[in-house]
JSON list of C-alpha atoms and ligand atoms in Angstrom, two decimals:
[
{"chain": "A", "resi": 1, "resn": "MET", "atom": "CA", "xyz": [-5.99, -6.64, 13.08]},
{"chain": "A", "resi": 2, "resn": "ILE", "atom": "CA", "xyz": [-5.00, -8.72, 10.05]},
{"chain": "A", "resi": 3, "resn": "GLN", "atom": "CA", "xyz": [-4.41, -12.43, 10.17]},
{"chain": "A", "resi": 4, "resn": "ALA", "atom": "CA", "xyz": [-3.23, -14.73, 7.41]},
{"chain": "A", "resi": 5, "resn": "LYS", "atom": "CA", "xyz": [-3.71, -18.42, 7.98]},
{"chain": "A", "resi": 6, "resn": "ASN", "atom": "CA", "xyz": [-1.97, -21.08, 5.95]},
{"chain": "A", "resi": 7, "resn": "LEU", "atom": "CA", "xyz": [-1.65, -18.99, 2.83]},
{"chain": "A", "resi": 8, "resn": "LYS", "atom": "CA", "xyz": [-0.66, -20.79, -0.28]},
{"chain": "A", "resi": 9, "resn": "LEU", "atom": "CA", "xyz": [-0.13, -19.10, -3.63]},
{"chain": "A", "resi": 10, "resn": "VAL", "atom": "CA", "xyz": [0.62, -20.96, -6.82]},
{"chain": "A", "resi": 11, "resn": "TYR", "atom": "CA", "xyz": [0.96, -19.24, -10.19]},
{"chain": "A", "resi": 12, "resn": "PRO", "atom": "CA", "xyz": [0.72, -21.17, -13.45]},
{"chain": "A", "resi": 13, "resn": "ASP", "atom": "CA", "xyz": [4.15, -21.13, -15.07]},
{"chain": "A", "resi": 14, "resn": "GLY", "atom": "CA", "xyz": [3.95, -22.58, -18.55]},
{"chain": "A", "resi": 15, "resn": "ALA", "atom": "CA", "xyz": [3.27, -26.27, -18.29]},
{"chain": "A", "resi": 16, "resn": "ARG", "atom": "CA", "xyz": [4.44, -26.29, -14.67]},
{"chain": "A", "resi": 17, "resn": "GLU", "atom": "CA", "xyz": [3.39, -24.32, -11.61]},
{"chain": "A", "resi": 18, "resn": "LYS", "atom": "CA", "xyz": [5.28, -21.84, -9.50]},
{"chain": "A", "resi": 19, "resn": "THR", "atom": "CA", "xyz": [4.63, -21.98, -5.78]},
{"chain": "A", "resi": 20, "resn": "VAL", "atom": "CA", "xyz": [5.29, -18.53, -4.30]},
{"chain": "A", "resi": 21, "resn": "PHE", "atom": "CA", "xyz": [3.94, -19.22, -0.81]},
{"chain": "A", "resi": 22, "resn": "ASP", "atom": "CA", "xyz": [3.20, -22.41, 1.01]},
{"chain": "A", "resi": 23, "resn": "GLY", "atom": "CA", "xyz": [1.88, -22.25, 4.55]},
{"chain": "A", "resi": 24, "resn": "VAL", "atom": "CA", "xyz": [2.32, -18.58, 5.46]},
{"chain": "A", "resi": 25, "resn": "ASN", "atom": "CA", "xyz": [0.91, -17.53, 8.83]},
{"chain": "A", "resi": 26, "resn": "LEU", "atom": "CA", "xyz": [0.96, -13.92, 9.95]},
{"chain": "A", "resi": 27, "resn": "LYS", "atom": "CA", "xyz": [-0.66, -11.63, 12.47]},
{"chain": "A", "resi": 28, "resn": "ILE", "atom": "CA", "xyz": [-0.45, -7.86, 12.13]},
{"chain": "A", "resi": 29, "resn": "ASP", "atom": "CA", "xyz": [-1.81, -5.71, 14.94]},
{"chain": "A", "resi": 30, "resn": "GLU", "atom": "CA", "xyz": [-3.51, -2.33, 14.81]},
{"chain": "A", "resi": 31, "resn": "GLY", "atom": "CA", "xyz": [-1.06, 0.51, 14.24]},
{"chain": "A", "resi": 32, "resn": "GLU", "atom": "CA", "xyz": [1.86, -1.76, 13.31]},
{"chain": "A", "resi": 33, "resn": "ARG", "atom": "CA", "xyz": [4.33, -0.68, 10.66]},
{"chain": "A", "resi": 34, "resn": "VAL", "atom": "CA", "xyz": [5.45, -3.70, 8.72]},
{"chain": "A", "resi": 35, "resn": "VAL", "atom": "CA", "xyz": [8.16, -3.74, 6.07]},
{"chain": "A", "resi": 36, "resn": "LEU", "atom": "CA", "xyz": [8.41, -6.68, 3.68]},
{"chain": "A", "resi": 37, "resn": "VAL", "atom": "CA", "xyz": [11.93, -7.22, 2.48]},
{"chain": "A", "resi": 38, "resn": "GLY", "atom": "CA", "xyz": [13.39, -9.83, 0.17]},
{"chain": "A", "resi": 39, "resn": "PRO", "atom": "CA", "xyz": [15.02, -10.19, -3.21]},
{"chain": "A", "resi": 40, "resn": "SER", "atom": "CA", "xyz": [13.25, -9.38, -6.45]},
{"chain": "A", "resi": 41, "resn": "GLY", "atom": "CA", "xyz": [10.84, -12.17, -7.33]},
{"chain": "A", "resi": 42, "resn": "SER", "atom": "CA", "xyz": [10.57, -13.44, -3.74]},
{"chain": "A", "resi": 43, "resn": "GLY", "atom": "CA", "xyz": [6.87, -12.58, -3.48]},
{"chain": "A", "resi": 44, "resn": "LYS", "atom": "CA", "xyz": [6.65, -9.18, -1.74]},
{"chain": "A", "resi": 45, "resn": "SER", "atom": "CA", "xyz": [4.14, -7.79, -4.23]},
{"chain": "A", "resi": 46, "resn": "SER", "atom": "CA", "xyz": [2.21, -11.05, -4.22]},
{"chain": "A", "resi": 47, "resn": "LEU", "atom": "CA", "xyz": [1.93, -10.91, -0.43]},
{"chain": "A", "resi": 48, "resn": "ILE", "atom": "CA", "xyz": [0.65, -7.32, -0.62]},
{"chain": "A", "resi": 49, "resn": "TYR", "atom": "CA", "xyz": [-1.95, -8.42, -3.19]},
{"chain": "A", "resi": 50, "resn": "LEU", "atom": "CA", "xyz": [-3.04, -11.30, -0.95]},
{"chain": "A", "resi": 51, "resn": "LEU", "atom": "CA", "xyz": [-3.25, -9.24, 2.25]},
{"chain": "A", "resi": 52, "resn": "SER", "atom": "CA", "xyz": [-5.15, -6.45, 0.48]},
{"chain": "A", "resi": 53, "resn": "LEU", "atom": "CA", "xyz": [-7.56, -8.95, -1.07]},
{"chain": "A", "resi": 54, "resn": "LEU", "atom": "CA", "xyz": [-6.59, -7.94, -4.59]},
{"chain": "A", "resi": 55, "resn": "LYS", "atom": "CA", "xyz": [-5.67, -11.56, -5.20]},
{"chain": "A", "resi": 56, "resn": "ALA", "atom": "CA", "xyz": [-7.32, -14.70, -3.85]},
{"chain": "A", "resi": 57, "resn": "PRO", "atom": "CA", "xyz": [-4.91, -17.25, -2.35]},
{"chain": "A", "resi": 58, "resn": "THR", "atom": "CA", "xyz": [-4.73, -20.75, -3.81]},
{"chain": "A", "resi": 59, "resn": "ALA", "atom": "CA", "xyz": [-5.42, -21.97, -0.27]},
{"chain": "A", "resi": 60, "resn": "GLY", "atom": "CA", "xyz": [-5.71, -20.40, 3.16]},
{"chain": "A", "resi": 61, "resn": "ARG", "atom": "CA", "xyz": [-7.51, -17.28, 4.22]},
{"chain": "A", "resi": 62, "resn": "ILE", "atom": "CA", "xyz": [-7.13, -13.66, 5.34]},
{"chain": "A", "resi": 63, "resn": "TYR", "atom": "CA", "xyz": [-9.07, -12.38, 8.36]},
{"chain": "A", "resi": 64, "resn": "PHE", "atom": "CA", "xyz": [-9.76, -8.80, 9.45]},
{"chain": "A", "resi": 65, "resn": "ASP", "atom": "CA", "xyz": [-10.68, -8.43, 13.09]},
{"chain": "A", "resi": 66, "resn": "GLY", "atom": "CA", "xyz": [-11.29, -12.17, 13.12]},
{"chain": "A", "resi": 67, "resn": "ARG", "atom": "CA", "xyz": [-13.66, -12.11, 10.18]},
{"chain": "A", "resi": 68, "resn": "GLY", "atom": "CA", "xyz": [-12.85, -13.98, 6.97]},
{"chain": "A", "resi": 69, "resn": "CYS", "atom": "CA", "xyz": [-13.11, -11.92, 3.79]},
{"chain": "A", "resi": 70, "resn": "ALA", "atom": "CA", "xyz": [-13.09, -14.47, 1.02]},
{"chain": "A", "resi": 71, "resn": "ALA", "atom": "CA", "xyz": [-16.20, -13.33, -0.89]},
{"chain": "A", "resi": 72, "resn": "PRO", "atom": "CA", "xyz": [-15.53, -10.87, -3.73]},
{"chain": "A", "resi": 73, "resn": "ALA", "atom": "CA", "xyz": [-18.13, -8.44, -2.33]},
{"chain": "A", "resi": 74, "resn": "ASP", "atom": "CA", "xyz": [-16.34, -8.41, 1.04]},
{"chain": "A", "resi": 75, "resn": "ALA", "atom": "CA", "xyz": [-13.01, -7.79, -0.67]},
{"chain": "A", "resi": 76, "resn": "LEU", "atom": "CA", "xyz": [-14.44, -4.92, -2.68]},
{"chain": "A", "resi": 77, "resn": "LYS", "atom": "CA", "xyz": [-15.95, -3.30, 0.42]},
{"chain": "A", "resi": 78, "resn": "MET", "atom": "CA", "xyz": [-12.76, -3.66, 2.43]},
{"chain": "A", "resi": 79, "resn": "ARG", "atom": "CA", "xyz": [-10.65, -2.20, -0.36]},
{"chain": "A", "resi": 80, "resn": "TYR", "atom": "CA", "xyz": [-12.99, 0.71, -0.81]},
{"chain": "A", "resi": 81, "resn": "GLU", "atom": "CA", "xyz": [-13.63, 1.52, 2.83]},
{"chain": "A", "resi": 82, "resn": "ARG", "atom": "CA", "xyz": [-10.59, 0.41, 4.76]},
{"chain": "A", "resi": 83, "resn": "PHE", "atom": "CA", "xyz": [-7.55, 0.20, 2.50]},
{"chain": "A", "resi": 84, "resn": "GLY", "atom": "CA", "xyz": [-5.32, 2.78, 0.86]},
{"chain": "A", "resi": 85, "resn": "PHE", "atom": "CA", "xyz": [-2.85, 1.85, -1.89]},
{"chain": "A", "resi": 86, "resn": "ILE", "atom": "CA", "xyz": [0.42, 3.36, -3.03]},
{"chain": "A", "resi": 87, "resn": "PHE", "atom": "CA", "xyz": [2.35, 1.72, -5.84]},
{"chain": "A", "resi": 88, "resn": "GLN", "atom": "CA", "xyz": [5.73, 2.20, -7.44]},
{"chain": "A", "resi": 89, "resn": "GLN", "atom": "CA", "xyz": [3.99, 4.08, -10.25]},
{"chain": "A", "resi": 90, "resn": "HIS", "atom": "CA", "xyz": [1.84, 6.91, -8.98]},
{"chain": "A", "resi": 91, "resn": "PHE", "atom": "CA", "xyz": [-1.18, 6.23, -11.23]},
{"chain": "A", "resi": 92, "resn": "LEU", "atom": "CA", "xyz": [-2.25, 9.87, -11.09]},
{"chain": "A", "resi": 93, "resn": "ILE", "atom": "CA", "xyz": [-4.34, 11.15, -13.98]},
{"chain": "A", "resi": 94, "resn": "GLY", "atom": "CA", "xyz": [-2.30, 13.59, -16.04]},
{"chain": "A", "resi": 95, "resn": "TYR", "atom": "CA", "xyz": [-5.12, 15.89, -17.11]},
{"chain": "A", "resi": 96, "resn": "LEU", "atom": "CA", "xyz": [-6.52, 16.45, -13.60]},
{"chain": "A", "resi": 97, "resn": "THR", "atom": "CA", "xyz": [-4.90, 18.67, -10.98]},
{"chain": "A", "resi": 98, "resn": "VAL", "atom": "CA", "xyz": [-3.25, 17.20, -7.89]},
{"chain": "A", "resi": 99, "resn": "LEU", "atom": "CA", "xyz": [-6.25, 18.17, -5.77]},
{"chain": "A", "resi": 100, "resn": "GLU", "atom": "CA", "xyz": [-8.70, 16.67, -8.27]},
{"chain": "A", "resi": 101, "resn": "ASN", "atom": "CA", "xyz": [-6.67, 13.45, -8.35]},
{"chain": "A", "resi": 102, "resn": "VAL", "atom": "CA", "xyz": [-6.81, 13.19, -4.57]},
{"chain": "A", "resi": 103, "resn": "LEU", "atom": "CA", "xyz": [-10.55, 13.88, -4.52]},
{"chain": "A", "resi": 104, "resn": "LEU", "atom": "CA", "xyz": [-11.15, 11.06, -6.99]},
{"chain": "A", "resi": 105, "resn": "SER", "atom": "CA", "xyz": [-10.69, 8.55, -4.18]},
{"chain": "A", "resi": 106, "resn": "VAL", "atom": "CA", "xyz": [-13.93, 9.55, -2.43]},
{"chain": "A", "resi": 107, "resn": "LYS", "atom": "CA", "xyz": [-17.57, 9.76, -3.43]},
{"chain": "A", "resi": 108, "resn": "GLY", "atom": "CA", "xyz": [-19.11, 13.24, -3.74]},
{"chain": "A", "resi": 109, "resn": "ALA", "atom": "CA", "xyz": [-16.36, 15.52, -2.47]},
{"chain": "A", "resi": 110, "resn": "ASP", "atom": "CA", "xyz": [-18.11, 18.18, -0.37]},
{"chain": "A", "resi": 111, "resn": "GLU", "atom": "CA", "xyz": [-16.43, 21.30, 1.05]},
{"chain": "A", "resi": 112, "resn": "LYS", "atom": "CA", "xyz": [-15.33, 19.48, 4.20]},
{"chain": "A", "resi": 113, "resn": "THR", "atom": "CA", "xyz": [-13.67, 16.71, 2.20]},
{"chain": "A", "resi": 114, "resn": "ARG", "atom": "CA", "xyz": [-12.03, 19.26, -0.04]},
{"chain": "A", "resi": 115, "resn": "ALA", "atom": "CA", "xyz": [-10.65, 21.10, 2.97]},
{"chain": "A", "resi": 116, "resn": "ARG", "atom": "CA", "xyz": [-9.32, 17.84, 4.36]},
{"chain": "A", "resi": 117, "resn": "ALA", "atom": "CA", "xyz": [-7.68, 16.97, 1.02]},
{"chain": "A", "resi": 118, "resn": "CYS", "atom": "CA", "xyz": [-5.95, 20.38, 1.02]},
{"chain": "A", "resi": 119, "resn": "GLU", "atom": "CA", "xyz": [-4.82, 19.84, 4.60]},
{"chain": "A", "resi": 120, "resn": "ILE", "atom": "CA", "xyz": [-3.32, 16.42, 3.80]},
{"chain": "A", "resi": 121, "resn": "LEU", "atom": "CA", "xyz": [-1.57, 17.80, 0.73]},
{"chain": "A", "resi": 122, "resn": "GLU", "atom": "CA", "xyz": [-0.19, 20.64, 2.83]},
{"chain": "A", "resi": 123, "resn": "THR", "atom": "CA", "xyz": [1.13, 18.21, 5.43]},
{"chain": "A", "resi": 124, "resn": "LEU", "atom": "CA", "xyz": [2.89, 16.38, 2.61]},
{"chain": "A", "resi": 125, "resn": "GLY", "atom": "CA", "xyz": [4.51, 19.62, 1.46]},
{"chain": "A", "resi": 126, "resn": "LEU", "atom": "CA", "xyz": [2.35, 20.09, -1.63]},
{"chain": "A", "resi": 127, "resn": "LYS", "atom": "CA", "xyz": [0.60, 23.32, -0.71]},
{"chain": "A", "resi": 128, "resn": "GLU", "atom": "CA", "xyz": [2.07, 25.11, -3.72]},
{"chain": "A", "resi": 129, "resn": "HIS", "atom": "CA", "xyz": [1.08, 22.35, -6.10]},
{"chain": "A", "resi": 130, "resn": "LEU", "atom": "CA", "xyz": [-2.64, 21.79, -5.42]},
{"chain": "A", "resi": 131, "resn": "HIS", "atom": "CA", "xyz": [-3.72, 23.13, -8.79]},
{"chain": "A", "resi": 132, "resn": "LYS", "atom": "CA", "xyz": [-0.84, 21.82, -10.87]},
{"chain": "A", "resi": 133, "resn": "LYS", "atom": "CA", "xyz": [-1.10, 18.74, -13.04]},
{"chain": "A", "resi": 134, "resn": "PRO", "atom": "CA", "xyz": [1.08, 15.71, -12.32]},
{"chain": "A", "resi": 135, "resn": "PRO", "atom": "CA", "xyz": [3.31, 16.05, -15.40]},
{"chain": "A", "resi": 136, "resn": "CYS", "atom": "CA", "xyz": [4.52, 19.40, -13.98]},
{"chain": "A", "resi": 137, "resn": "LEU", "atom": "CA", "xyz": [5.67, 17.80, -10.69]},
{"chain": "A", "resi": 138, "resn": "SER", "atom": "CA", "xyz": [8.87, 16.02, -9.73]},
{"chain": "A", "resi": 139, "resn": "GLY", "atom": "CA", "xyz": [8.84, 12.26, -9.07]},
{"chain": "A", "resi": 140, "resn": "GLY", "atom": "CA", "xyz": [8.85, 12.77, -5.30]},
{"chain": "A", "resi": 141, "resn": "GLU", "atom": "CA", "xyz": [5.98, 15.26, -5.48]},
{"chain": "A", "resi": 142, "resn": "ARG", "atom": "CA", "xyz": [3.93, 12.87, -7.59]},
{"chain": "A", "resi": 143, "resn": "GLN", "atom": "CA", "xyz": [4.48, 10.06, -5.10]},
{"chain": "A", "resi": 144, "resn": "ARG", "atom": "CA", "xyz": [3.45, 12.38, -2.24]},
{"chain": "A", "resi": 145, "resn": "ALA", "atom": "CA", "xyz": [0.28, 13.23, -4.16]},
{"chain": "A", "resi": 146, "resn": "ALA", "atom": "CA", "xyz": [-0.39, 9.50, -4.49]},
{"chain": "A", "resi": 147, "resn": "ILE", "atom": "CA", "xyz": [0.10, 9.15, -0.72]},
{"chain": "A", "resi": 148, "resn": "ALA", "atom": "CA", "xyz": [-2.39, 12.00, -0.15]},
{"chain": "A", "resi": 149, "resn": "ARG", "atom": "CA", "xyz": [-4.91, 10.24, -2.37]},
{"chain": "A", "resi": 150, "resn": "ALA", "atom": "CA", "xyz": [-4.52, 7.03, -0.35]},
{"chain": "A", "resi": 151, "resn": "LEU", "atom": "CA", "xyz": [-4.92, 8.94, 2.94]},
{"chain": "A", "resi": 152, "resn": "LEU", "atom": "CA", "xyz": [-8.04, 10.95, 2.14]},
{"chain": "A", "resi": 153, "resn": "LYS", "atom": "CA", "xyz": [-10.40, 8.06, 2.93]},
{"chain": "A", "resi": 154, "resn": "ASN", "atom": "CA", "xyz": [-8.68, 7.73, 6.31]},
{"chain": "A", "resi": 155, "resn": "PRO", "atom": "CA", "xyz": [-8.01, 4.04, 5.66]},
{"chain": "A", "resi": 156, "resn": "ARG", "atom": "CA", "xyz": [-7.19, 1.65, 8.47]},
{"chain": "A", "resi": 157, "resn": "VAL", "atom": "CA", "xyz": [-4.56, -0.07, 6.41]},
{"chain": "A", "resi": 158, "resn": "LEU", "atom": "CA", "xyz": [-2.10, 1.46, 3.96]},
{"chain": "A", "resi": 159, "resn": "PHE", "atom": "CA", "xyz": [-0.41, -0.84, 1.46]},
{"chain": "A", "resi": 160, "resn": "ALA", "atom": "CA", "xyz": [2.68, 0.55, -0.25]},
{"chain": "A", "resi": 161, "resn": "ASP", "atom": "CA", "xyz": [4.42, -1.59, -2.85]},
{"chain": "A", "resi": 162, "resn": "GLU", "atom": "CA", "xyz": [7.92, -0.22, -3.58]},
{"chain": "A", "resi": 163, "resn": "PRO", "atom": "CA", "xyz": [6.54, 3.32, -3.20]},
{"chain": "A", "resi": 164, "resn": "THR", "atom": "CA", "xyz": [9.93, 4.95, -3.69]},
{"chain": "A", "resi": 165, "resn": "ALA", "atom": "CA", "xyz": [11.59, 2.60, -6.17]},
{"chain": "A", "resi": 166, "resn": "SER", "atom": "CA", "xyz": [11.52, 5.14, -8.99]},
{"chain": "A", "resi": 167, "resn": "LEU", "atom": "CA", "xyz": [13.01, 7.97, -6.89]},
{"chain": "A", "resi": 168, "resn": "ASP", "atom": "CA", "xyz": [16.60, 8.94, -6.14]},
{"chain": "A", "resi": 169, "resn": "HIS", "atom": "CA", "xyz": [17.82, 7.99, -2.68]},
{"chain": "A", "resi": 170, "resn": "ALA", "atom": "CA", "xyz": [17.48, 11.34, -0.93]},
{"chain": "A", "resi": 171, "resn": "THR", "atom": "CA", "xyz": [13.96, 11.87, -2.30]},
{"chain": "A", "resi": 172, "resn": "ALA", "atom": "CA", "xyz": [13.03, 8.27, -1.47]},
{"chain": "A", "resi": 173, "resn": "ALA", "atom": "CA", "xyz": [14.16, 8.74, 2.13]},
{"chain": "A", "resi": 174, "resn": "ALA", "atom": "CA", "xyz": [12.13, 11.95, 2.47]},
{"chain": "A", "resi": 175, "resn": "VAL", "atom": "CA", "xyz": [9.01, 10.32, 0.98]},
{"chain": "A", "resi": 176, "resn": "MET", "atom": "CA", "xyz": [9.37, 7.30, 3.29]},
{"chain": "A", "resi": 177, "resn": "ARG", "atom": "CA", "xyz": [9.61, 9.62, 6.31]},
{"chain": "A", "resi": 178, "resn": "MET", "atom": "CA", "xyz": [6.45, 11.42, 5.27]},
{"chain": "A", "resi": 179, "resn": "LEU", "atom": "CA", "xyz": [4.65, 8.16, 4.57]},
{"chain": "A", "resi": 180, "resn": "ASN", "atom": "CA", "xyz": [5.59, 6.88, 8.03]},
{"chain": "A", "resi": 181, "resn": "ASP", "atom": "CA", "xyz": [4.39, 10.05, 9.73]},
{"chain": "A", "resi": 182, "resn": "ALA", "atom": "CA", "xyz": [1.19, 10.13, 7.71]},
{"chain": "A", "resi": 183, "resn": "ALA", "atom": "CA", "xyz": [0.44, 6.52, 8.61]},
{"chain": "A", "resi": 184, "resn": "ALA", "atom": "CA", "xyz": [0.62, 7.06, 12.36]},
{"chain": "A", "resi": 185, "resn": "GLY", "atom": "CA", "xyz": [-2.05, 4.97, 14.06]},
{"chain": "A", "resi": 186, "resn": "LYS", "atom": "CA", "xyz": [-2.77, 2.93, 10.94]},
{"chain": "A", "resi": 187, "resn": "ILE", "atom": "CA", "xyz": [-1.38, -0.36, 9.81]},
{"chain": "A", "resi": 188, "resn": "LEU", "atom": "CA", "xyz": [1.28, 0.40, 7.19]},
{"chain": "A", "resi": 189, "resn": "ILE", "atom": "CA", "xyz": [2.56, -2.48, 5.08]},
{"chain": "A", "resi": 190, "resn": "THR", "atom": "CA", "xyz": [5.43, -1.49, 2.79]},
{"chain": "A", "resi": 191, "resn": "ALA", "atom": "CA", "xyz": [7.33, -3.71, 0.39]},
{"chain": "A", "resi": 192, "resn": "THR", "atom": "CA", "xyz": [10.85, -2.60, -0.40]},
{"chain": "A", "resi": 193, "resn": "HIS", "atom": "CA", "xyz": [14.11, -4.08, -1.57]},
{"chain": "A", "resi": 194, "resn": "ASP", "atom": "CA", "xyz": [16.01, -1.11, -0.09]},
{"chain": "A", "resi": 195, "resn": "LEU", "atom": "CA", "xyz": [16.85, -1.68, 3.57]},
{"chain": "A", "resi": 196, "resn": "SER", "atom": "CA", "xyz": [18.47, 1.73, 3.86]},
{"chain": "A", "resi": 197, "resn": "LEU", "atom": "CA", "xyz": [14.97, 3.24, 3.78]},
{"chain": "A", "resi": 198, "resn": "LEU", "atom": "CA", "xyz": [13.94, 1.72, 7.12]},
{"chain": "A", "resi": 199, "resn": "GLN", "atom": "CA", "xyz": [12.91, 4.47, 9.53]},
{"chain": "A", "resi": 200, "resn": "GLY", "atom": "CA", "xyz": [13.41, 2.58, 12.79]},
{"chain": "A", "resi": 201, "resn": "GLY", "atom": "CA", "xyz": [10.72, 0.88, 14.86]},
{"chain": "A", "resi": 202, "resn": "GLU", "atom": "CA", "xyz": [9.28, -1.13, 11.99]},
{"chain": "A", "resi": 203, "resn": "ARG", "atom": "CA", "xyz": [8.60, -4.81, 12.13]},
{"chain": "A", "resi": 204, "resn": "VAL", "atom": "CA", "xyz": [10.68, -6.31, 9.35]},
{"chain": "A", "resi": 205, "resn": "LEU", "atom": "CA", "xyz": [9.41, -9.46, 7.66]},
{"chain": "A", "resi": 206, "resn": "ARG", "atom": "CA", "xyz": [11.66, -11.33, 5.30]},
{"chain": "A", "resi": 207, "resn": "VAL", "atom": "CA", "xyz": [10.01, -12.89, 2.27]},
{"chain": "A", "resi": 208, "resn": "ALA", "atom": "CA", "xyz": [12.03, -15.71, 0.73]},
{"chain": "A", "resi": 209, "resn": "ASP", "atom": "CA", "xyz": [11.70, -19.30, -0.46]},
{"chain": "A", "resi": 210, "resn": "GLY", "atom": "CA", "xyz": [7.95, -19.45, -0.04]},
{"chain": "A", "resi": 211, "resn": "ARG", "atom": "CA", "xyz": [8.04, -18.32, 3.58]},
{"chain": "A", "resi": 212, "resn": "VAL", "atom": "CA", "xyz": [7.66, -15.13, 5.57]},
{"chain": "A", "resi": 213, "resn": "THR", "atom": "CA", "xyz": [9.89, -14.89, 8.62]},
{"chain": "A", "resi": 214, "resn": "GLU", "atom": "CA", "xyz": [10.54, -12.28, 11.31]},
{"chain": "A", "resi": 215, "resn": "ASN", "atom": "CA", "xyz": [13.86, -10.65, 10.55]},
{"chain": "B", "resi": 1, "resn": "ADP", "atom": "N1", "xyz": [0.73, -13.06, -12.56]},
{"chain": "B", "resi": 1, "resn": "ADP", "atom": "C1", "xyz": [1.76, -13.90, -12.43]},
{"chain": "B", "resi": 1, "resn": "ADP", "atom": "N2", "xyz": [1.81, -15.08, -13.13]},
{"chain": "B", "resi": 1, "resn": "ADP", "atom": "C2", "xyz": [2.83, -15.92, -12.96]},
{"chain": "B", "resi": 1, "resn": "ADP", "atom": "N3", "xyz": [3.87, -15.73, -12.13]},
{"chain": "B", "resi": 1, "resn": "ADP", "atom": "C3", "xyz": [3.88, -14.59, -11.44]},
{"chain": "B", "resi": 1, "resn": "ADP", "atom": "C4", "xyz": [2.83, -13.61, -11.53]},
{"chain": "B", "resi": 1, "resn": "ADP", "atom": "N4", "xyz": [3.10, -12.58, -10.68]},
{"chain": "B", "resi": 1, "resn": "ADP", "atom": "C5", "xyz": [4.27, -12.90, -10.10]},
{"chain": "B", "resi": 1, "resn": "ADP", "atom": "N5", "xyz": [4.74, -14.10, -10.54]},
{"chain": "B", "resi": 1, "resn": "ADP", "atom": "C6", "xyz": [5.96, -14.76, -10.06]},
{"chain": "B", "resi": 1, "resn": "ADP", "atom": "O1", "xyz": [5.85, -14.90, -8.66]},
{"chain": "B", "resi": 1, "resn": "ADP", "atom": "C7", "xyz": [7.09, -14.64, -8.03]},
{"chain": "B", "resi": 1, "resn": "ADP", "atom": "C8", "xyz": [6.93, -13.52, -7.02]},
{"chain": "B", "resi": 1, "resn": "ADP", "atom": "O2", "xyz": [6.68, -12.31, -7.70]},
{"chain": "B", "resi": 1, "resn": "ADP", "atom": "P1", "xyz": [6.45, -10.91, -6.96]},
{"chain": "B", "resi": 1, "resn": "ADP", "atom": "O3", "xyz": [5.39, -11.08, -5.95]},
{"chain": "B", "resi": 1, "resn": "ADP", "atom": "O4", "xyz": [6.22, -9.89, -8.02]},
{"chain": "B", "resi": 1, "resn": "ADP", "atom": "O5", "xyz": [7.86, -10.70, -6.24]},
{"chain": "B", "resi": 1, "resn": "ADP", "atom": "P2", "xyz": [8.57, -9.36, -5.71]},
{"chain": "B", "resi": 1, "resn": "ADP", "atom": "O6", "xyz": [7.52, -8.32, -5.54]},
{"chain": "B", "resi": 1, "resn": "ADP", "atom": "O7", "xyz": [9.23, -9.77, -4.41]},
{"chain": "B", "resi": 1, "resn": "ADP", "atom": "O8", "xyz": [9.58, -8.99, -6.73]},
{"chain": "B", "resi": 1, "resn": "ADP", "atom": "C9", "xyz": [8.08, -14.34, -9.13]},
{"chain": "B", "resi": 1, "resn": "ADP", "atom": "O9", "xyz": [8.76, -15.53, -9.45]},
{"chain": "B", "resi": 1, "resn": "ADP", "atom": "C10", "xyz": [7.20, -13.93, -10.29]},
{"chain": "B", "resi": 1, "resn": "ADP", "atom": "O10", "xyz": [7.80, -14.23, -11.51]},
{"chain": "B", "resi": 2, "resn": "MG", "atom": "MG1", "xyz": [7.33, -6.39, -6.32]}
]
């Protein structure tokens, strides 16, 4: 379970400051699918960075299972052991195969891990592409490979920041469906500006004017 208490985030903005959040409180339960919606610049990415401990808040704190994780070592451990990330750009390495890219997310990939990576890639419809390199894949296939990489560690929380923003609508919808299925039982936090990609059953949080409200 993730809790955010009194989050404040201020960015320096030239001589002035830009307050993105002021007093955000949130509670996300195990297995919840949360979608952050809001206009460009409203703070969706910033909220993902805060919740995933990639960014420290100006004030306030994030708790996992009731435990505060403010120390950098805690954040590093959580990110490595519990979190999976999917971004708008896939960040796959072009000179490694899809399978090798996925295996990069774990230490010492033994046979069992390799078999699991292949299984995840198969579930995501990439069976034919295991040994291809990312430049030979379509945009949707690359994003699915990035999802497989995030899933291999079996993370408790998946963070997806505009995971389909660089795809056409039909491909984006298919990728979102697969992401939703793959995230069953985990917390999935997705930021999107495209409401037509909602799958049904998500908890929609609106990010605007420094606040996060239930839609
Ligand atoms: N590193 C940064 N330094 C200064 N301002 C930033 C930085 N990152 C984001 N911002 C500002 O914070 C606001 C929220 O940005 P962001 O979280 O990227 O919004 P969204 O993902 O909803 O488009 C925007 O006004 C943006 O310009
Ligand atoms: Mg963003």
